[in-house]
Amino acid sequence: MKDYDVLLHVKGESEFTADRAAGMEMLHIAILTSTSAHAKISAINFDDARKIPGVAGIFTEKDIPGNNEIGNIIADEPLLAKNEVHHVGQPIAIIVAESRDLAKKAANSIRVVYEELPPIFTPREAHAKGSFIAPPRTFSLGDIEGAWKNCDCIVEGSVEIGGQEHLYLETQNAFATPKEGGGVKVYSSSQSPTAVQKTTAGILGLPMHQVEVDVLRLGGGFGGKEDQATPYAAMAALAAMILKKPVQIVLKREEDLCITGKRHPYSSDYKIGLKKDGTILAYDVKFFQNSGASADLSTAILERTLLHTTGSYFIPNVRSYAACCRTNLVPNTAYRGFGGPQAMLVLESAIWKAAEKLGINPVVLQKKNLSKKGDEFPYGMKNLSDNAIKCFEQADKKYDIADIMENANKWNESHPSKKKGVAVMPLCFGISFTSTFLNQASSLVHVYNDGSVGVTTGAIEMGQGVNAKIRTVISRVFSIDISRIKSESTNTTRNANTSPTAASSGADLNGNATRIACEDILSRLKAFVADQLETSPEQVEIKNEKVLCGGKETKWNWTSLVNDVYFSRIGLSSLAHYATPKIFFDKKIEKGDAFAYHTFGTAIAEVNLDCLRGTYEVESMKIIHDAGQSIHSVIDRGQIEGAVLQGIGWLTMEELVYGKTGKLLTKDLSSYKIPDIYFSPKEISIEFLESDEPNAGALNSKAIGEPPFMYGLAVYFALQNAIKAFRPKINTIFDTPLTPEKVLLSLFNDHQ
Ligand code: MTE
Ligand code: HPA
Ligand code: MOS
């Protein structure tokens, strides 16, 4: 496929935010951050820093002309700390200098005197002390208390879940230039230009129209730039406005690792009850989210956890309690899956333990309890499809799950110190922003009078291929070659009030808005032809750039038609808006049709564990995925492969370690390990669900970005199965990530 994104990337010519500042004279920012997790600031001495030649300015909360607030959902986070700090890495002041090194040197010369306060680091402790971001919430279905007496098997347990660093290749950065009339133009590496615009305007005390935000593309976001790109853009804008010069901020990798939020660690307790035949009757679960020091997106993430309590299964009696626990760690944030993966991990752990107690393979329980069309989720929505079952069946038919497991068992018999493990992960992930109002998008399409097309939407290109998908939509609706179409940067003066590119719905929302804009222009083109040929617009069609009437060729092709339409003084641009129909959620009763639809799939993972060393390999991932009618199957495969690897990393090698004072110790890539090409599954086989159902995504597609992340769970449970094959009586503990060290300790520790 001809695609200029790919061509630019391959040639190294694609520009990221910092590249766009190349050649411009810039001042640079370093941030003075807190070294204490919880303290009163009793004094700060800036004297030495101010004397350093080349320092252009030092700004604290006192220099903020507007509102010192970056909290998006809850106003509980200052841009620059005032009097108190609540986590290590919290920004206190910004130092602007002629170079980044100079700014850093000045920052290092500043002395802050702290009066230490007691910190809280774990969500269980925060919960016990009533330290919440917002009141806890409970979702319920059926009669949980009455259900236990009908259960033949009841299992209780707990699951401890680790966080995850986004590790986008492009670290957080931005630059800002002053504009006439006191405004600023901000170039940001953000998934959410409107949030940058609004928050920056608030900080500067300006109306939103005085802040223009432009985003060309990101070198990865993964949720880490949904909310947390904003403060850096605001800092650059603040300095640019005060100093009346262009100002840039680029976090070094280590700074980025230390001061930006991560996937939320969760602690949780569950109780699950089943009938003898394996039917799950009751599930009672408590989620304690480690939100960090301020809200960020934690409440929305918690909501998605609640919404995914029962994963791919139907459970008639459910109580799901969840709390955003305020601790003194960096505020945690969106990360691919947005709280869904944590919910699914707890449920799959409960199912695994129940299967162990019943003496059967977990896959028997998984298959038996899959949600079917019409089954109710705990939030009141009915499952609209049988695709959970269809994906499972297609996987079983193609790969023969029992056969894979039997082969592994046979292999294990003849390998005393190496064990294979196999596990299955069925997937059901809700598509739509959990905050209903965010499910809207706009698209501005210009057909230029030479027949070329330009498009801008609210979507941010961050490697997920949304721009190529949007161009594909245009190419299909107009029936023109894709090389005619160019995606412009995302800019708040072209597309206003945009939602973040998140919740996997970037292509759905912006693709649908683009379709509407194209249909609008197309109707004008058709009306023109119909008028000229004295026929009705329904007779007119554009096919492969030829203009047909009643199925016969006319004198026009795409370019000559566009040219004639222009000379007839008919508009060739359209700005369209799309809002996902029908969805709603009533928080008072915690019920509603929260999602436009669900994405489904089934993954089978096979691992090979070296029981003397604790090291492991993923031998294969076999996936059936429901992508609807994929707009771009190459992109969708790439999304699945990337998500799978990220999911595996989260549960295996990616370990965040904090010191006793709340400082991140795994603050570089020699101590924080992510999967590389050598750790990738030896085989990844991906097949799409065979289905011709209509879907709510653009051109009948389905969202792809986040759901496959959760296939990583299959690898985690395959590892647990391999451990169990070596030590059948082991008391399995669910405490992620399952690093090789932990595997080794569990094999030789005697917690049988
Ligand atoms: N893929 C790449 N290459 N880079 C990214 O930053 N972000 C993921 C996913 N895939 C991401 C990615 C996340 S968290 C989301 S929500 C979706 O892409 C967002 O894009 P979409 O809505 O267009 O699918
Ligand atoms: N996903 C990502 N971001 C969000 C969501 C969501 O469901 N809701 C609000 N912000
Ligand atoms: Mo994705 S976590 O919704 O940016």
mmCIF file of C-alpha atoms in Angstrom, residues 480 484 529 542-548 553-564:
data_model
loop_
_atom_site.group_PDB
_atom_site.id
_atom_site.type_symbol
_atom_site.label_atom_id
_atom_site.label_comp_id
_atom_site.label_asym_id
_atom_site.label_seq_id
_atom_site.Cartn_x
_atom_site.Cartn_y
_atom_site.Cartn_z
ATOM 1 C CA ILE A 480 -10.043 7.906 -5.636
ATOM 2 C CA ARG A 484 -4.161 12.052 -3.725
ATOM 3 C CA VAL A 529 -23.387 16.157 -12.582
ATOM 4 C CA ILE A 542 -17.709 7.869 -8.996
ATOM 5 C CA LYS A 543 -15.811 4.631 -9.486
ATOM 6 C CA ASN A 544 -12.030 4.406 -9.590
ATOM 7 C CA GLU A 545 -11.884 8.116 -10.402
ATOM 8 C CA LYS A 546 -14.292 7.772 -13.351
ATOM 9 C CA VAL A 547 -17.600 9.604 -13.226
ATOM 10 C CA LEU A 548 -20.488 7.335 -14.256
ATOM 11 C CA GLU A 553 -19.002 6.698 -18.460
ATOM 12 C CA THR A 554 -19.447 10.473 -18.728
ATOM 13 C CA LYS A 555 -17.009 13.132 -19.983
ATOM 14 C CA TRP A 556 -15.706 13.648 -16.456
ATOM 15 C CA ASN A 557 -13.084 12.007 -14.355
ATOM 16 C CA TRP A 558 -12.345 12.990 -10.737
ATOM 17 C CA THR A 559 -10.029 15.893 -11.584
ATOM 18 C CA SER A 560 -12.089 17.388 -14.377
ATOM 19 C CA LEU A 561 -15.233 17.107 -12.280
ATOM 20 C CA VAL A 562 -13.634 18.834 -9.306
ATOM 21 C CA ASN A 563 -12.339 21.565 -11.604
ATOM 22 C CA ASP A 564 -15.755 22.156 -13.191
#
